[in-house]
Every structure is written in C-alpha cells, then in structure tokens.
Short mmCIF file of C-alpha atoms in Angstrom, two decimals:
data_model
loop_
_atom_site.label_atom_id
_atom_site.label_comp_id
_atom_site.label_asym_id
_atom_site.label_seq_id
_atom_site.Cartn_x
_atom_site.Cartn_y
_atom_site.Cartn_z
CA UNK A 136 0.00 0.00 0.00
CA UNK A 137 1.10 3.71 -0.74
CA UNK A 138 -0.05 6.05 1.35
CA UNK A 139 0.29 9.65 -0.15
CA UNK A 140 -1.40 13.23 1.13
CA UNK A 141 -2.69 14.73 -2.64
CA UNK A 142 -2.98 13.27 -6.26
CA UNK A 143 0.44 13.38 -8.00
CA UNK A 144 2.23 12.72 -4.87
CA UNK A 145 2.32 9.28 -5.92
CA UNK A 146 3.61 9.73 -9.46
CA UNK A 147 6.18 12.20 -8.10
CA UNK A 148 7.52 10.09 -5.06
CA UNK A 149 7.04 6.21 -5.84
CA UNK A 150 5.42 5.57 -9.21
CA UNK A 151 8.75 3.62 -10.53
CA UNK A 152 8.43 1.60 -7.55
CA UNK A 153 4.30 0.95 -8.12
CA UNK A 154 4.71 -0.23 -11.63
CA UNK A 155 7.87 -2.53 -10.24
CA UNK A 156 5.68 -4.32 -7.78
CA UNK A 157 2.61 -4.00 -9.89
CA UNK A 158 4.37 -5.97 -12.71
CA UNK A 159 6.03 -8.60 -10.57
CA UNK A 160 2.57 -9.74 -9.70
CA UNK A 161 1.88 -7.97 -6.49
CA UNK A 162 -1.14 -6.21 -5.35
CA UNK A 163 -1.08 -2.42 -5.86
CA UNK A 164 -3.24 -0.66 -3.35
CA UNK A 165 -2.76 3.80 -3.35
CA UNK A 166 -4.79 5.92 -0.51
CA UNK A 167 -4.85 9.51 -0.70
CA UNK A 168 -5.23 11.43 2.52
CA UNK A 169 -7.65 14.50 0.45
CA UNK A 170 -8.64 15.03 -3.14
CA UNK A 171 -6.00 17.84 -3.20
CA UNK A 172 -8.42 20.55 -3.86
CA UNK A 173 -6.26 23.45 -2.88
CA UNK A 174 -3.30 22.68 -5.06
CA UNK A 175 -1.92 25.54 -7.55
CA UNK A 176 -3.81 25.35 -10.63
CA UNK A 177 -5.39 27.13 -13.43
CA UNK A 178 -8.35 25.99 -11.47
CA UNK A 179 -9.67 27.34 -8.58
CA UNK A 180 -9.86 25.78 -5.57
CA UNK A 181 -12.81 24.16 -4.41
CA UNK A 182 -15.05 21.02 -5.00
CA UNK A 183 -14.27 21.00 -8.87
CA UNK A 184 -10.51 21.36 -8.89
CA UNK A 185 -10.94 17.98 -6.39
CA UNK A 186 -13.17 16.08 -8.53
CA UNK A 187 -10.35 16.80 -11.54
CA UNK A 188 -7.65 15.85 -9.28
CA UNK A 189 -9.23 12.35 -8.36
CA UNK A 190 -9.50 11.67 -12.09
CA UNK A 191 -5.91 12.37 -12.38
CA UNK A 192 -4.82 10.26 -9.91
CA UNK A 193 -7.11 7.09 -11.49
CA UNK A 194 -5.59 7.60 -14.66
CA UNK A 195 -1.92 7.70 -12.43
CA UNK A 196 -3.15 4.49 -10.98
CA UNK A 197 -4.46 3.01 -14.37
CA UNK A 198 -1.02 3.55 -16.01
CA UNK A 199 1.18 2.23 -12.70
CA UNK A 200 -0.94 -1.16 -13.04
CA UNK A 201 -3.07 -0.59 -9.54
CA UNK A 202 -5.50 -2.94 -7.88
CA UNK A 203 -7.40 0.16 -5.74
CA UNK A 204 -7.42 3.83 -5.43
CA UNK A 205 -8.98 5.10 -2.09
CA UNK A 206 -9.78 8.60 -0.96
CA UNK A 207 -10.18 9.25 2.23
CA UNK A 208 -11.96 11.63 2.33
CA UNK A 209 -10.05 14.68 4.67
CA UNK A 210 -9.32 18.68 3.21
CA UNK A 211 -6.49 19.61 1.56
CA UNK A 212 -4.65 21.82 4.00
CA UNK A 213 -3.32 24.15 1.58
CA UNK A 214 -0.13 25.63 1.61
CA UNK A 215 1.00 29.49 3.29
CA UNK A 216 3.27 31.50 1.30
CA UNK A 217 6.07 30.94 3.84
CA UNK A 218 5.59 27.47 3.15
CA UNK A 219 3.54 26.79 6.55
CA UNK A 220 0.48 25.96 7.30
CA UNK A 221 -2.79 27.79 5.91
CA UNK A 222 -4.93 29.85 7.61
CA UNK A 223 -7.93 29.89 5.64
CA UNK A 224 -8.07 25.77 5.67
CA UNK A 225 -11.47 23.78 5.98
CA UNK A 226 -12.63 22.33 8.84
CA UNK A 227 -12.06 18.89 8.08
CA UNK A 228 -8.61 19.63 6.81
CA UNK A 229 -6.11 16.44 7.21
CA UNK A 230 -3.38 18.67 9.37
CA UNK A 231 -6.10 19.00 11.92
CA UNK A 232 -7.65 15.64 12.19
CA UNK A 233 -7.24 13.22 14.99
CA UNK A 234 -4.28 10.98 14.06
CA UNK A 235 -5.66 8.41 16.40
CA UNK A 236 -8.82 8.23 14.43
CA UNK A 237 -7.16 8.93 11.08
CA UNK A 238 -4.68 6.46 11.84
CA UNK A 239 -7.21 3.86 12.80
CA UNK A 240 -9.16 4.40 9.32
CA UNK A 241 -5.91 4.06 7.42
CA UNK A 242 -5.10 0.64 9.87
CA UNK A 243 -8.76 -0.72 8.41
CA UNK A 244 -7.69 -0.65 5.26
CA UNK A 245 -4.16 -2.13 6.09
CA UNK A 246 -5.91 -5.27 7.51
CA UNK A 247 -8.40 -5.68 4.73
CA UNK A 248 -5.76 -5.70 2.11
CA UNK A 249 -3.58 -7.65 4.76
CA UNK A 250 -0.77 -5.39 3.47
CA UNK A 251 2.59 -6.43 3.68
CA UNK A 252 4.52 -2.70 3.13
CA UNK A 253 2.91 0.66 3.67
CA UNK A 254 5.03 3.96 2.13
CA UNK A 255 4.63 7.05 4.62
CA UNK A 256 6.87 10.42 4.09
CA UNK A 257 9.94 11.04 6.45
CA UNK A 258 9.08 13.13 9.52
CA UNK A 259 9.93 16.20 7.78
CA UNK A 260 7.37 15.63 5.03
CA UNK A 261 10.12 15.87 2.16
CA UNK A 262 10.10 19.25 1.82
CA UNK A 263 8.05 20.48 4.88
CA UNK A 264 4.26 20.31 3.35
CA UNK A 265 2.25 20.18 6.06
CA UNK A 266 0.11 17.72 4.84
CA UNK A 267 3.00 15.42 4.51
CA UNK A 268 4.08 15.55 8.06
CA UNK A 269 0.77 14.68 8.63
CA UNK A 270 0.95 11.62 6.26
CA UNK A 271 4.07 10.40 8.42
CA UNK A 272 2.35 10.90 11.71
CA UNK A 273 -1.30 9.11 10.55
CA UNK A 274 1.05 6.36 8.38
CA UNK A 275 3.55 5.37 10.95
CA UNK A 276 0.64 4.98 13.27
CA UNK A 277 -1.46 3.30 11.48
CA UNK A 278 1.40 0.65 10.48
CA UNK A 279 1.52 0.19 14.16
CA UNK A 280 -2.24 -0.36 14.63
CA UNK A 281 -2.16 -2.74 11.67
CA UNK A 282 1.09 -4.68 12.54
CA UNK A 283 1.97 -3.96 8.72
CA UNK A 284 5.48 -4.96 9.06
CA UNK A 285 7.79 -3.52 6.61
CA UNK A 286 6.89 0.72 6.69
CA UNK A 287 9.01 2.95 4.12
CA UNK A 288 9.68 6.42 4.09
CA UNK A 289 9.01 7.42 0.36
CA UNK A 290 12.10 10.00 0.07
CA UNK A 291 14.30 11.43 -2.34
CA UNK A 292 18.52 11.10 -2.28
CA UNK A 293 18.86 15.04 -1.75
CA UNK A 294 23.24 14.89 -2.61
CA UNK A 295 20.90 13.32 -6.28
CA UNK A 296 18.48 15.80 -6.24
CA UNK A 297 20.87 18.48 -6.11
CA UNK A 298 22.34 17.36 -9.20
CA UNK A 299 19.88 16.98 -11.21
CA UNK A 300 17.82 20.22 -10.40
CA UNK A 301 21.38 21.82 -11.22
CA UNK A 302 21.35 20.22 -14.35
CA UNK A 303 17.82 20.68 -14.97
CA UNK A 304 18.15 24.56 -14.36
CA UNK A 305 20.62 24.55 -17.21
CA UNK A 306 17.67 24.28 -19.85
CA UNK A 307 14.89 25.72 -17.43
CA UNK A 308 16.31 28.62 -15.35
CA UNK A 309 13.55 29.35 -13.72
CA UNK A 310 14.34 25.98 -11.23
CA UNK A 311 15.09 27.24 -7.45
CA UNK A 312 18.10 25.11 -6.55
CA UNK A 313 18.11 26.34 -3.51
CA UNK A 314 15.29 25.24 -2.13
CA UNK A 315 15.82 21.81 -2.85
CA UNK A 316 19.12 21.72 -0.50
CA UNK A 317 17.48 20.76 2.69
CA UNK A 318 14.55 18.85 1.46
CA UNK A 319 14.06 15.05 1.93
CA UNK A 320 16.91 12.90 2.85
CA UNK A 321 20.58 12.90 3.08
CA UNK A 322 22.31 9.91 1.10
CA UNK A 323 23.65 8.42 3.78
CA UNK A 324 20.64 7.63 5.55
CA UNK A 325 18.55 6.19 3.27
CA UNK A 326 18.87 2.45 3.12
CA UNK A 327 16.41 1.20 -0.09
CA UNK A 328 18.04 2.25 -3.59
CA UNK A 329 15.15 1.28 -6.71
CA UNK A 330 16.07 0.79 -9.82
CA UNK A 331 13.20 1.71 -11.62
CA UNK A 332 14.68 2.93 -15.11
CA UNK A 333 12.63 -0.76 -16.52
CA UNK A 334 9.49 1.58 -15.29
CA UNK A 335 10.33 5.11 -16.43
CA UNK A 336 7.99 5.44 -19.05
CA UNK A 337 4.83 4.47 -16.77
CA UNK A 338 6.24 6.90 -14.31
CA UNK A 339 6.61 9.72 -17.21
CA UNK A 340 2.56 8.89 -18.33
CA UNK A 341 1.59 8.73 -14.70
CA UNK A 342 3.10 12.34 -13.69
CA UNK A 343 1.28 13.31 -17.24
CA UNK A 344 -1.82 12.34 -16.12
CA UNK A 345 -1.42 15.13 -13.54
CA UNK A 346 -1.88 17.82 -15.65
CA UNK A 347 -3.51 20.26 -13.61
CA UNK A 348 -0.21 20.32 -11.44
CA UNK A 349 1.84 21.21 -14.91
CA UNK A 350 0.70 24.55 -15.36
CA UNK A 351 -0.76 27.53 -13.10
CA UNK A 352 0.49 30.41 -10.78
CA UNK A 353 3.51 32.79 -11.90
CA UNK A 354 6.30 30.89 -12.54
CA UNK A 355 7.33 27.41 -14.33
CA UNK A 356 5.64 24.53 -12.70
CA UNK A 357 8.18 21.37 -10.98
CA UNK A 358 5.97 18.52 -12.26
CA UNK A 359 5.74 20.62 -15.80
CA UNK A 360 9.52 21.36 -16.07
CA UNK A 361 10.11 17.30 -15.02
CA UNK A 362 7.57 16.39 -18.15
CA UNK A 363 9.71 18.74 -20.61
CA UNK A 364 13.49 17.23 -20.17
CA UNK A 365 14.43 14.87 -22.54
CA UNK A 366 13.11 10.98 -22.32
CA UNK A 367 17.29 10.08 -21.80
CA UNK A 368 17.91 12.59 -19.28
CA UNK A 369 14.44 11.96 -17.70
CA UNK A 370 15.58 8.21 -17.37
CA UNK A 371 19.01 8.85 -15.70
CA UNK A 372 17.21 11.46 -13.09
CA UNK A 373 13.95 9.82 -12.29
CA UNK A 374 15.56 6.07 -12.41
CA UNK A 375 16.22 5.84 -8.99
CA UNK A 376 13.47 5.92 -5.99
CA UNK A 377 14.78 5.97 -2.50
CA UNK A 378 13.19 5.19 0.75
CA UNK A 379 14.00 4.98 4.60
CA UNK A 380 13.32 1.98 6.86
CA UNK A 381 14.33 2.59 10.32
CA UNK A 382 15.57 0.34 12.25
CA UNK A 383 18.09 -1.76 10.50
CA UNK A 384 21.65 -1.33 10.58
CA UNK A 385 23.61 2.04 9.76
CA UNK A 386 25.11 1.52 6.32
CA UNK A 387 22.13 -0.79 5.23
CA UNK A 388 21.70 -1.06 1.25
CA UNK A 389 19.09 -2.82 -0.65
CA UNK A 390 17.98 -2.91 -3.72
CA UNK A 391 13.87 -4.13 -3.65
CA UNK A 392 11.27 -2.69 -1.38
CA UNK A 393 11.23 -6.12 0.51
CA UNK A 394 14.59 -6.33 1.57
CA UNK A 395 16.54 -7.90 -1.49
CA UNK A 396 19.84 -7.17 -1.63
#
C-alpha cells in the first residue's frame, strides 16, 4: 500500500516503484489522505478542482498497473506562502484531524488488504508540506495499529536531487536550486536504492496524467519542467526511488522494497 497526502504525490515520489511491484505480480493498493483541492492550478480551488484531481490520480493508478485507489476523504490543508500551514483551511482539513482516528481508518484498510509494506513520508514531510508531516504521523501509526510490518519512508537522495535540479536549471532557469538543498533525505541515511529505469515510461505517463499540477500560478511549474526534459535525461534522473526503513543497521543497502539485496 502507498499512502500519499494529494494526487500526484504518488507519481512524483514512488510511481517507478508501483509499476515494479505492480508488474512482478503484487497487489497495488494507493490511498490519498484528500482530493487535493487546494493545489496551484489554473483551477480554482474548491469542489471541482478535487473532482479533476481524483481523475488524475485514477488515470496515475491506471497507467502504474493498480489494484485500488482510495480517498479518504479529509481537506487539503493548503499551503502558506512561507511554506507553513494555511490559515484559511477547511474544517475537516487532514493537518487537523485526529491521528488516532485517522490512523485507525488508514489501519482498516491495512488489515483488509492484509498489506505487507505501507510507504509514509519522512518526519519532515520531504520538503516540509504540512500535509506530509501529517501523512508520516497518521502512516507510521497506522502501520503500528495494523502490525503492517515492513513501513518505508518514500524519500528522495537530496546529494541526487541536487544534481539533477542543477542540471535541470541549465535548460529551465527558472528551477530554485536552492530550495531543494534541505529537502528530503541525506544519502547516507537512506537504506532502499530502486532501480526503476525498466518503469520510467509508466512513471513519465503517470506524472502526465497530472496535468492540472503542470501549469498555473507565476512561474514554471516542478511537475511541468520534469515532463519537458528529454526521455534520456528523464531516465538517468527519475531512475532511482529511495526510501528509509528505520531500524536496520547504519550503512544498510538494498535494492527491492522487501529487503533484497
């Protein structure tokens, strides 16, 4: 199961490793935490942006070879300009909910599917979105609830990232480097290395199935940029996913979300 907080999350974070699992025979299951109706878009936010969204993320699913797509159901939180949490958020937004009872909804679904692996977001929520901390908190919990017993923290190498948004900014200079440099994980402590290069293309035609996340507000969209560099490029960059698994032993590296080496 992949547990992500909006629609494109998924294709961003661990579509490589979706389409892996989905094509080695195992059951694919992806929960959303909200329909992610306040994401920038041409759009406005509100019930329709959602319903487009949601219809995004099936065709996502469609092309990554899943079983199930579930909603559950909670507001997008939004997003402040400083990168914090929103003021003007709805009342059942997902940064406010009970993680006990969020957590125990998430658990349900766990047990039905009798999930082996759940992705979560590392405590930091990647790059701080609230709603992704929140993913962590309900996920981790939830896992626990469950007794799922393998729980990854769906990451990014940051020394990686840094290159390639480098690169990247060479054809699209609009790309904030800097804002990538403390974001998500540190090499060295991430202990699952994907290759997922097999996968690339479904993980290109799943982020293109986002396409209200490709265009809208003042400046050059990530997720539009990503769908503009060049299929070999875009293969090298995006070839890779990387999770966390706490609790093994520093220096840990595998090579399959189930431990291969």
């Amino acid at each position: 199961m992949f547990f992500h907080a909006h629609p494109d999350d998924e294709a961003l974070l661990t579509a490589g490793t979706m389409a892996m699992l989905a094509d080695e025979g195992h059951r694919v299951v992806l929960v959303v935490a909200t329909a992610g109706e306040r994401g920038l878009a041409e759009l406005p936010h509100g019930e329709e942006l959602g319903k487009a969204r949601m219809d995004e993320l099936r065709s996502s699913a469609a092309a990554l070879g899943c079983a199930r797509v579930v909603q559950l159901g909670y507001g997008d939180s939004g997003l402040a300009i400083d990168g914090g949490v929103a003021d003007d958020r709805a009342d059942n937004a997902f940064i406010d909910v009970d993680i006990e009872e969020a957590a125990q909804r998430l658990a349900a679904i766990l047990k039905e599917e009798t999930a082996d692996l759940v992705t979560i977001y590392d405590p930091s929520g990647g790059y701080g979105h609230p709603d992704h901390v929140q993913v962590y908190r309900v996920g981790s919990r939830a896992a626990e609830i469950a007794g799922t017993p393998i729980v990854l923290e769906a990451t990014v190498n940051r020394d990686w990232l840094v290159k390639g948004v480098r690169l990247a900014a060479r054809f699209y200079p609009a790309l904030d480097v800097r804002s990538f440099e403390r974001a998500y994980s540190a090499g060295e402590t991430i202990t699952h290395r994907v290759n997922v290069r097999r996968h690339t293309r479904a993980k290109r035609t799943a982020m293109a199935a986002h396409a209200t996340q490709a265009s809208g507000g003042n400046g050059d969209r990530t997720l539009g940029a990503m769908l503009r560099i060049p299929a070999p490029i875009y293969r090298y960059v995006f070839g890779t996913e990387w999770f966390v698994q706490r609790g093994l032993p520093p220096g840990t590296r595998l090579r399959h979300p189930f431990g291969n080496p």
